[in-house]
């Protein structure tokens, strides 16, 4: 089955840039989506199709995808960005959705 | 605005079963897939399976094959997830989530339910 690997944690100071990676075999050939989840809440889509943002999501959230790594970038990090972040793809070989292992972003 | 409202928390004994509901409102129910995603305490998101209500076609993750049944009632715009032979490891928050592609699976989830905590304990 297809596996997506994320770093368990990323720490960043306010105003700096956080980069969260999502590794998978030839992930660049898939569309990657990113969710933000705050404690006790359901996930919220923040980036879809590698780099697009749903309405209402700040421009500070951006994404890229190439080769074996997709990246979610949060610019000018704010305290409110502290959350868990998950990448997700559709694996067409198994016809299953796959989530990454998740990354906890801590704002110092 | 689409809303997915799930049933309330459940406490179950090991070996029993649980059925969680997800009622949709504010949009077209039967043409978009509804998936179930669970999250054990302190753990990540895990896709369990989904259904496209208009077709009744289901798609289950291999891990849950034989233990999970996902159904949908178009008349009430409600999807259901039943998990049998419960064990302590099934203690988790269970979410329903809507796919964005009509008539198919794939891509991302745009709307999520609020989650239902299922606790399995003797």
PDB file of C-alpha atoms in Angstrom:
ATOM      1  CA  UNK A   1       0.000   0.000   0.000  1.00  0.00           C
ATOM      2  CA  UNK A   2       1.051   3.577  -0.596  1.00  0.00           C
ATOM      3  CA  UNK A   3       2.756   5.277   2.340  1.00  0.00           C
ATOM      4  CA  UNK A   4       3.082   8.988   3.077  1.00  0.00           C
ATOM      5  CA  UNK A   5       5.728  10.020   5.590  1.00  0.00           C
ATOM      6  CA  UNK A   6       5.789  13.324   7.464  1.00  0.00           C
ATOM      7  CA  UNK A   7       8.109  14.608  10.178  1.00  0.00           C
ATOM      8  CA  UNK A   8       6.450  14.246  13.578  1.00  0.00           C
ATOM      9  CA  UNK A   9       7.048  17.841  14.552  1.00  0.00           C
ATOM     10  CA  UNK A  10       8.145  21.225  13.275  1.00  0.00           C
ATOM     11  CA  UNK A  11       8.871  24.215  15.479  1.00  0.00           C
ATOM     12  CA  UNK A  12       8.896  27.780  14.212  1.00  0.00           C
ATOM     13  CA  UNK A  13       9.062  31.257  15.679  1.00  0.00           C
ATOM     14  CA  UNK A  14       6.241  33.721  15.007  1.00  0.00           C
ATOM     15  CA  UNK A  15       6.751  35.581  11.755  1.00  0.00           C
ATOM     16  CA  UNK A  16       9.044  32.920  10.343  1.00  0.00           C
ATOM     17  CA  UNK A  17       8.352  30.254   7.730  1.00  0.00           C
ATOM     18  CA  UNK A  18       7.318  26.674   8.472  1.00  0.00           C
ATOM     19  CA  UNK A  19       7.855  23.957   5.913  1.00  0.00           C
ATOM     20  CA  UNK A  20       6.187  20.579   6.312  1.00  0.00           C
ATOM     21  CA  UNK A  21       7.217  17.749   4.032  1.00  0.00           C
ATOM     22  CA  UNK A  22       5.248  14.746   2.857  1.00  0.00           C
ATOM     23  CA  UNK A  23       7.269  11.961   1.311  1.00  0.00           C
ATOM     24  CA  UNK A  24       5.918   9.266  -0.964  1.00  0.00           C
ATOM     25  CA  UNK A  25       7.070   7.203  -3.909  1.00  0.00           C
ATOM     26  CA  UNK A  26       6.732   9.426  -6.984  1.00  0.00           C
ATOM     27  CA  UNK A  27       4.291  11.634  -5.131  1.00  0.00           C
ATOM     28  CA  UNK A  28       4.906  14.280  -7.767  1.00  0.00           C
ATOM     29  CA  UNK A  29       2.636  12.313 -10.088  1.00  0.00           C
ATOM     30  CA  UNK A  30      -0.288  12.620  -7.666  1.00  0.00           C
ATOM     31  CA  UNK A  31      -2.427  15.500  -6.436  1.00  0.00           C
ATOM     32  CA  UNK A  32      -1.624  16.286  -2.820  1.00  0.00           C
ATOM     33  CA  UNK A  33      -4.003  17.877  -0.363  1.00  0.00           C
ATOM     34  CA  UNK A  34      -3.275  19.299   3.072  1.00  0.00           C
ATOM     35  CA  UNK A  35      -5.445  19.537   6.171  1.00  0.00           C
ATOM     36  CA  UNK A  36      -5.050  21.508   9.350  1.00  0.00           C
ATOM     37  CA  UNK A  37      -6.440  20.021  12.543  1.00  0.00           C
ATOM     38  CA  UNK A  38      -6.623  21.866  15.832  1.00  0.00           C
ATOM     39  CA  UNK A  39      -7.236  20.019  19.118  1.00  0.00           C
ATOM     40  CA  UNK A  40     -10.774  18.732  19.457  1.00  0.00           C
ATOM     41  CA  UNK A  41     -11.749  19.846  15.961  1.00  0.00           C
ATOM     42  CA  UNK A  42     -12.327  18.195  12.612  1.00  0.00           C
ATOM     43  CA  UNK A  43      -9.668  18.625   9.925  1.00  0.00           C
ATOM     44  CA  UNK A  44      -9.907  21.644   7.628  1.00  0.00           C
ATOM     45  CA  UNK A  45      -8.641  21.666   4.053  1.00  0.00           C
ATOM     46  CA  UNK A  46      -5.956  24.332   3.628  1.00  0.00           C
ATOM     47  CA  UNK A  47      -4.355  23.375   0.303  1.00  0.00           C
ATOM     48  CA  UNK A  48      -5.639  21.145  -2.481  1.00  0.00           C
ATOM     49  CA  UNK A  49      -4.258  19.930  -5.791  1.00  0.00           C
ATOM     50  CA  UNK A  50      -0.695  20.567  -4.616  1.00  0.00           C
ATOM     51  CA  UNK A  51      -0.902  24.347  -4.402  1.00  0.00           C
ATOM     52  CA  UNK A  52      -4.450  25.712  -4.570  1.00  0.00           C
ATOM     53  CA  UNK A  53      -6.194  27.289  -1.603  1.00  0.00           C
ATOM     54  CA  UNK A  54      -9.871  26.976  -0.709  1.00  0.00           C
ATOM     55  CA  UNK A  55     -11.680  30.238  -0.234  1.00  0.00           C
ATOM     56  CA  UNK A  56     -11.042  31.707   3.185  1.00  0.00           C
ATOM     57  CA  UNK A  57      -7.576  30.207   3.594  1.00  0.00           C
ATOM     58  CA  UNK A  58      -4.875  32.888   3.920  1.00  0.00           C
ATOM     59  CA  UNK A  59      -2.308  33.318   1.175  1.00  0.00           C
ATOM     60  CA  UNK A  60       0.313  32.491   3.797  1.00  0.00           C
ATOM     61  CA  UNK A  61      -0.481  28.838   3.121  1.00  0.00           C
ATOM     62  CA  UNK A  62       1.093  27.464  -0.042  1.00  0.00           C
ATOM     63  CA  UNK A  63       2.142  24.120  -1.426  1.00  0.00           C
ATOM     64  CA  UNK A  64       4.433  22.447  -3.906  1.00  0.00           C
ATOM     65  CA  UNK A  65       4.953  18.912  -5.147  1.00  0.00           C
ATOM     66  CA  UNK A  66       7.743  17.322  -7.119  1.00  0.00           C
ATOM     67  CA  UNK A  67       9.571  14.035  -7.288  1.00  0.00           C
ATOM     68  CA  UNK A  68       9.162  12.144  -4.034  1.00  0.00           C
ATOM     69  CA  UNK A  69       8.282  15.099  -1.802  1.00  0.00           C
ATOM     70  CA  UNK A  70       5.353  17.464  -1.386  1.00  0.00           C
ATOM     71  CA  UNK A  71       5.711  20.510   0.835  1.00  0.00           C
ATOM     72  CA  UNK A  72       3.267  22.703   2.704  1.00  0.00           C
ATOM     73  CA  UNK A  73       4.713  26.127   3.454  1.00  0.00           C
ATOM     74  CA  UNK A  74       3.270  28.471   6.035  1.00  0.00           C
ATOM     75  CA  UNK A  75       4.719  31.972   5.717  1.00  0.00           C
ATOM     76  CA  UNK A  76       4.681  34.621   8.447  1.00  0.00           C
ATOM     77  CA  UNK A  77       3.594  32.031  10.986  1.00  0.00           C
ATOM     78  CA  UNK A  78       1.087  33.127  13.615  1.00  0.00           C
ATOM     79  CA  UNK A  79       0.196  31.598  16.957  1.00  0.00           C
ATOM     80  CA  UNK A  80      -3.120  30.476  15.471  1.00  0.00           C
ATOM     81  CA  UNK A  81      -1.298  28.238  12.983  1.00  0.00           C
ATOM     82  CA  UNK A  82      -0.284  25.882  15.777  1.00  0.00           C
ATOM     83  CA  UNK A  83      -1.969  22.614  14.861  1.00  0.00           C
ATOM     84  CA  UNK A  84      -1.465  19.180  13.354  1.00  0.00           C
ATOM     85  CA  UNK A  85      -1.116  19.027   9.586  1.00  0.00           C
ATOM     86  CA  UNK A  86      -1.829  16.030   7.367  1.00  0.00           C
ATOM     87  CA  UNK A  87      -1.132  15.427   3.707  1.00  0.00           C
ATOM     88  CA  UNK A  88      -3.473  13.212   1.710  1.00  0.00           C
ATOM     89  CA  UNK A  89      -3.563  11.636  -1.733  1.00  0.00           C
ATOM     90  CA  UNK A  90      -5.773   9.323  -3.728  1.00  0.00           C
ATOM     91  CA  UNK A  91      -3.893   6.128  -4.536  1.00  0.00           C
ATOM     92  CA  UNK A  92      -5.284   5.017  -7.874  1.00  0.00           C
ATOM     93  CA  UNK A  93      -3.505   1.652  -7.751  1.00  0.00           C
ATOM     94  CA  UNK A  94      -5.491   0.575  -4.686  1.00  0.00           C
ATOM     95  CA  UNK A  95      -8.442   2.969  -5.133  1.00  0.00           C
ATOM     96  CA  UNK A  96      -7.942   4.122  -1.577  1.00  0.00           C
ATOM     97  CA  UNK A  97      -7.428   7.448   0.125  1.00  0.00           C
ATOM     98  CA  UNK A  98      -4.149   7.723   2.011  1.00  0.00           C
ATOM     99  CA  UNK A  99      -3.223  10.159   4.769  1.00  0.00           C
ATOM    100  CA  UNK A 100       0.237  11.120   5.864  1.00  0.00           C
ATOM    101  CA  UNK A 101       1.481  10.389   9.349  1.00  0.00           C
ATOM    102  CA  UNK A 102       0.873  13.948  10.491  1.00  0.00           C
ATOM    103  CA  UNK A 103       3.082  16.810  11.661  1.00  0.00           C
ATOM    104  CA  UNK A 104       2.592  18.860  14.793  1.00  0.00           C
ATOM    105  CA  UNK A 105       3.504  22.485  14.217  1.00  0.00           C
ATOM    106  CA  UNK A 106       4.549  24.332  17.351  1.00  0.00           C
ATOM    107  CA  UNK A 107       4.842  28.109  17.372  1.00  0.00           C
ATOM    108  CA  UNK A 108       7.588  29.064  19.771  1.00  0.00           C
TER     109      UNK A 108
ATOM    110  CA  UNK B   1     -23.477  25.658   2.954  1.00  0.00           C
ATOM    111  CA  UNK B   2     -23.063  21.894   3.338  1.00  0.00           C
ATOM    112  CA  UNK B   3     -23.206  20.521   6.872  1.00  0.00           C
ATOM    113  CA  UNK B   4     -22.497  17.004   8.056  1.00  0.00           C
ATOM    114  CA  UNK B   5     -23.933  16.278  11.495  1.00  0.00           C
ATOM    115  CA  UNK B   6     -22.962  13.061  13.206  1.00  0.00           C
ATOM    116  CA  UNK B   7     -24.604  11.058  15.949  1.00  0.00           C
ATOM    117  CA  UNK B   8     -23.471  11.265  19.546  1.00  0.00           C
ATOM    118  CA  UNK B   9     -20.748   9.552  21.514  1.00  0.00           C
ATOM    119  CA  UNK B  10     -20.990   5.826  22.172  1.00  0.00           C
ATOM    120  CA  UNK B  11     -19.568   3.493  24.796  1.00  0.00           C
ATOM    121  CA  UNK B  12     -19.405  -0.133  23.729  1.00  0.00           C
ATOM    122  CA  UNK B  13     -18.254  -3.454  25.142  1.00  0.00           C
ATOM    123  CA  UNK B  14     -15.552  -5.468  23.397  1.00  0.00           C
ATOM    124  CA  UNK B  15     -17.083  -7.809  20.842  1.00  0.00           C
ATOM    125  CA  UNK B  16     -20.125  -5.639  20.257  1.00  0.00           C
ATOM    126  CA  UNK B  17     -20.881  -3.376  17.288  1.00  0.00           C
ATOM    127  CA  UNK B  18     -21.490   0.325  16.764  1.00  0.00           C
ATOM    128  CA  UNK B  19     -23.360   2.239  14.091  1.00  0.00           C
ATOM    129  CA  UNK B  20     -22.589   5.918  13.570  1.00  0.00           C
ATOM    130  CA  UNK B  21     -24.702   8.216  11.416  1.00  0.00           C
ATOM    131  CA  UNK B  22     -23.826  11.281   9.352  1.00  0.00           C
ATOM    132  CA  UNK B  23     -26.695  13.489   8.179  1.00  0.00           C
ATOM    133  CA  UNK B  24     -26.034  15.912   5.340  1.00  0.00           C
ATOM    134  CA  UNK B  25     -27.810  19.176   4.723  1.00  0.00           C
ATOM    135  CA  UNK B  26     -27.404  22.216   2.522  1.00  0.00           C
ATOM    136  CA  UNK B  27     -26.273  20.498  -0.646  1.00  0.00           C
ATOM    137  CA  UNK B  28     -26.696  17.535  -2.951  1.00  0.00           C
ATOM    138  CA  UNK B  29     -26.241  14.358  -0.949  1.00  0.00           C
ATOM    139  CA  UNK B  30     -26.410  11.411  -3.263  1.00  0.00           C
ATOM    140  CA  UNK B  31     -23.903  12.337  -5.963  1.00  0.00           C
ATOM    141  CA  UNK B  32     -20.851  12.900  -3.765  1.00  0.00           C
ATOM    142  CA  UNK B  33     -18.911  10.212  -1.960  1.00  0.00           C
ATOM    143  CA  UNK B  34     -19.039  10.049   1.813  1.00  0.00           C
ATOM    144  CA  UNK B  35     -16.010   8.569   3.510  1.00  0.00           C
ATOM    145  CA  UNK B  36     -15.368   7.556   7.097  1.00  0.00           C
ATOM    146  CA  UNK B  37     -12.064   8.508   8.677  1.00  0.00           C
ATOM    147  CA  UNK B  38     -11.060   7.588  12.200  1.00  0.00           C
ATOM    148  CA  UNK B  39      -8.531   8.981  14.628  1.00  0.00           C
ATOM    149  CA  UNK B  40      -7.387   7.034  17.675  1.00  0.00           C
ATOM    150  CA  UNK B  41      -6.351   9.089  20.722  1.00  0.00           C
ATOM    151  CA  UNK B  42      -3.141  10.953  19.953  1.00  0.00           C
ATOM    152  CA  UNK B  43      -2.863   9.301  16.554  1.00  0.00           C
ATOM    153  CA  UNK B  44      -3.263  10.293  12.920  1.00  0.00           C
ATOM    154  CA  UNK B  45      -6.106  10.111  10.427  1.00  0.00           C
ATOM    155  CA  UNK B  46      -7.034   6.732   8.988  1.00  0.00           C
ATOM    156  CA  UNK B  47      -9.394   6.243   6.037  1.00  0.00           C
ATOM    157  CA  UNK B  48     -11.807   3.369   6.606  1.00  0.00           C
ATOM    158  CA  UNK B  49     -13.957   3.387   3.505  1.00  0.00           C
ATOM    159  CA  UNK B  50     -16.609   5.268   1.585  1.00  0.00           C
ATOM    160  CA  UNK B  51     -19.819   5.143  -0.389  1.00  0.00           C
ATOM    161  CA  UNK B  52     -21.300   6.939  -3.386  1.00  0.00           C
ATOM    162  CA  UNK B  53     -24.956   7.075  -2.372  1.00  0.00           C
ATOM    163  CA  UNK B  54     -26.523   7.355  -5.815  1.00  0.00           C
ATOM    164  CA  UNK B  55     -24.832   4.139  -6.898  1.00  0.00           C
ATOM    165  CA  UNK B  56     -24.580   2.446  -3.526  1.00  0.00           C
ATOM    166  CA  UNK B  57     -21.027   1.491  -4.433  1.00  0.00           C
ATOM    167  CA  UNK B  58     -18.748   1.020  -1.455  1.00  0.00           C
ATOM    168  CA  UNK B  59     -14.994   1.041  -1.159  1.00  0.00           C
ATOM    169  CA  UNK B  60     -13.357  -0.295   1.996  1.00  0.00           C
ATOM    170  CA  UNK B  61      -9.797  -0.042   3.211  1.00  0.00           C
ATOM    171  CA  UNK B  62      -8.238  -3.482   3.325  1.00  0.00           C
ATOM    172  CA  UNK B  63      -7.666  -3.214   7.058  1.00  0.00           C
ATOM    173  CA  UNK B  64     -11.392  -2.973   7.746  1.00  0.00           C
ATOM    174  CA  UNK B  65     -12.732  -5.382   5.138  1.00  0.00           C
ATOM    175  CA  UNK B  66     -15.154  -7.773   6.779  1.00  0.00           C
ATOM    176  CA  UNK B  67     -15.626  -5.624   9.856  1.00  0.00           C
ATOM    177  CA  UNK B  68     -17.052  -2.401   8.491  1.00  0.00           C
ATOM    178  CA  UNK B  69     -20.254  -1.741   6.574  1.00  0.00           C
ATOM    179  CA  UNK B  70     -21.011   1.655   5.092  1.00  0.00           C
ATOM    180  CA  UNK B  71     -24.506   2.419   3.871  1.00  0.00           C
ATOM    181  CA  UNK B  72     -26.506   5.454   2.814  1.00  0.00           C
ATOM    182  CA  UNK B  73     -30.182   6.395   2.919  1.00  0.00           C
ATOM    183  CA  UNK B  74     -30.907   8.851   0.126  1.00  0.00           C
ATOM    184  CA  UNK B  75     -34.374   9.631   1.501  1.00  0.00           C
ATOM    185  CA  UNK B  76     -32.884  11.115   4.663  1.00  0.00           C
ATOM    186  CA  UNK B  77     -29.497  12.210   3.252  1.00  0.00           C
ATOM    187  CA  UNK B  78     -27.788  10.112   5.901  1.00  0.00           C
ATOM    188  CA  UNK B  79     -24.746   7.890   5.696  1.00  0.00           C
ATOM    189  CA  UNK B  80     -23.969   5.188   8.226  1.00  0.00           C
ATOM    190  CA  UNK B  81     -20.852   3.354   9.337  1.00  0.00           C
ATOM    191  CA  UNK B  82     -21.190   0.119  11.253  1.00  0.00           C
ATOM    192  CA  UNK B  83     -18.159  -1.513  12.818  1.00  0.00           C
ATOM    193  CA  UNK B  84     -18.469  -4.974  14.326  1.00  0.00           C
ATOM    194  CA  UNK B  85     -16.359  -7.131  16.648  1.00  0.00           C
ATOM    195  CA  UNK B  86     -15.170  -4.068  18.495  1.00  0.00           C
ATOM    196  CA  UNK B  87     -11.924  -4.157  20.435  1.00  0.00           C
ATOM    197  CA  UNK B  88     -10.176  -1.624  22.608  1.00  0.00           C
ATOM    198  CA  UNK B  89      -8.031  -0.518  19.677  1.00  0.00           C
ATOM    199  CA  UNK B  90     -11.186   0.743  17.946  1.00  0.00           C
ATOM    200  CA  UNK B  91     -11.527   3.486  20.527  1.00  0.00           C
ATOM    201  CA  UNK B  92     -11.343   6.585  18.375  1.00  0.00           C
ATOM    202  CA  UNK B  93     -13.110   9.622  17.010  1.00  0.00           C
ATOM    203  CA  UNK B  94     -14.907   8.684  13.813  1.00  0.00           C
ATOM    204  CA  UNK B  95     -15.450  11.376  11.173  1.00  0.00           C
ATOM    205  CA  UNK B  96     -17.513  11.407   8.015  1.00  0.00           C
ATOM    206  CA  UNK B  97     -16.169  13.519   5.168  1.00  0.00           C
ATOM    207  CA  UNK B  98     -17.486  14.431   1.728  1.00  0.00           C
ATOM    208  CA  UNK B  99     -15.463  14.027  -1.436  1.00  0.00           C
ATOM    209  CA  UNK B 100     -15.513  16.799  -4.002  1.00  0.00           C
ATOM    210  CA  UNK B 101     -15.864  14.763  -7.180  1.00  0.00           C
ATOM    211  CA  UNK B 102     -19.429  13.903  -8.158  1.00  0.00           C
ATOM    212  CA  UNK B 103     -20.110  10.289  -9.052  1.00  0.00           C
ATOM    213  CA  UNK B 104     -16.622   9.081  -8.132  1.00  0.00           C
ATOM    214  CA  UNK B 105     -13.957   8.752  -5.471  1.00  0.00           C
ATOM    215  CA  UNK B 106     -10.672  10.604  -5.475  1.00  0.00           C
ATOM    216  CA  UNK B 107      -9.220  14.019  -4.728  1.00  0.00           C
ATOM    217  CA  UNK B 108      -9.911  15.764  -1.465  1.00  0.00           C
ATOM    218  CA  UNK B 109     -12.533  16.124   1.254  1.00  0.00           C
ATOM    219  CA  UNK B 110     -14.208  19.499   1.452  1.00  0.00           C
ATOM    220  CA  UNK B 111     -16.669  19.015   4.308  1.00  0.00           C
ATOM    221  CA  UNK B 112     -16.299  17.054   7.521  1.00  0.00           C
ATOM    222  CA  UNK B 113     -18.640  16.029  10.291  1.00  0.00           C
ATOM    223  CA  UNK B 114     -17.913  17.074  13.845  1.00  0.00           C
ATOM    224  CA  UNK B 115     -16.716  13.621  14.838  1.00  0.00           C
ATOM    225  CA  UNK B 116     -18.163  10.888  17.041  1.00  0.00           C
ATOM    226  CA  UNK B 117     -16.182   9.438  19.919  1.00  0.00           C
ATOM    227  CA  UNK B 118     -16.549   5.691  20.204  1.00  0.00           C
ATOM    228  CA  UNK B 119     -15.093   4.206  23.372  1.00  0.00           C
ATOM    229  CA  UNK B 120     -14.634   0.455  23.601  1.00  0.00           C
ATOM    230  CA  UNK B 121     -14.216  -0.686  27.164  1.00  0.00           C
ATOM    231  CA  UNK B 122     -15.247  -3.558  29.360  1.00  0.00           C
TER     232      UNK B 122
END
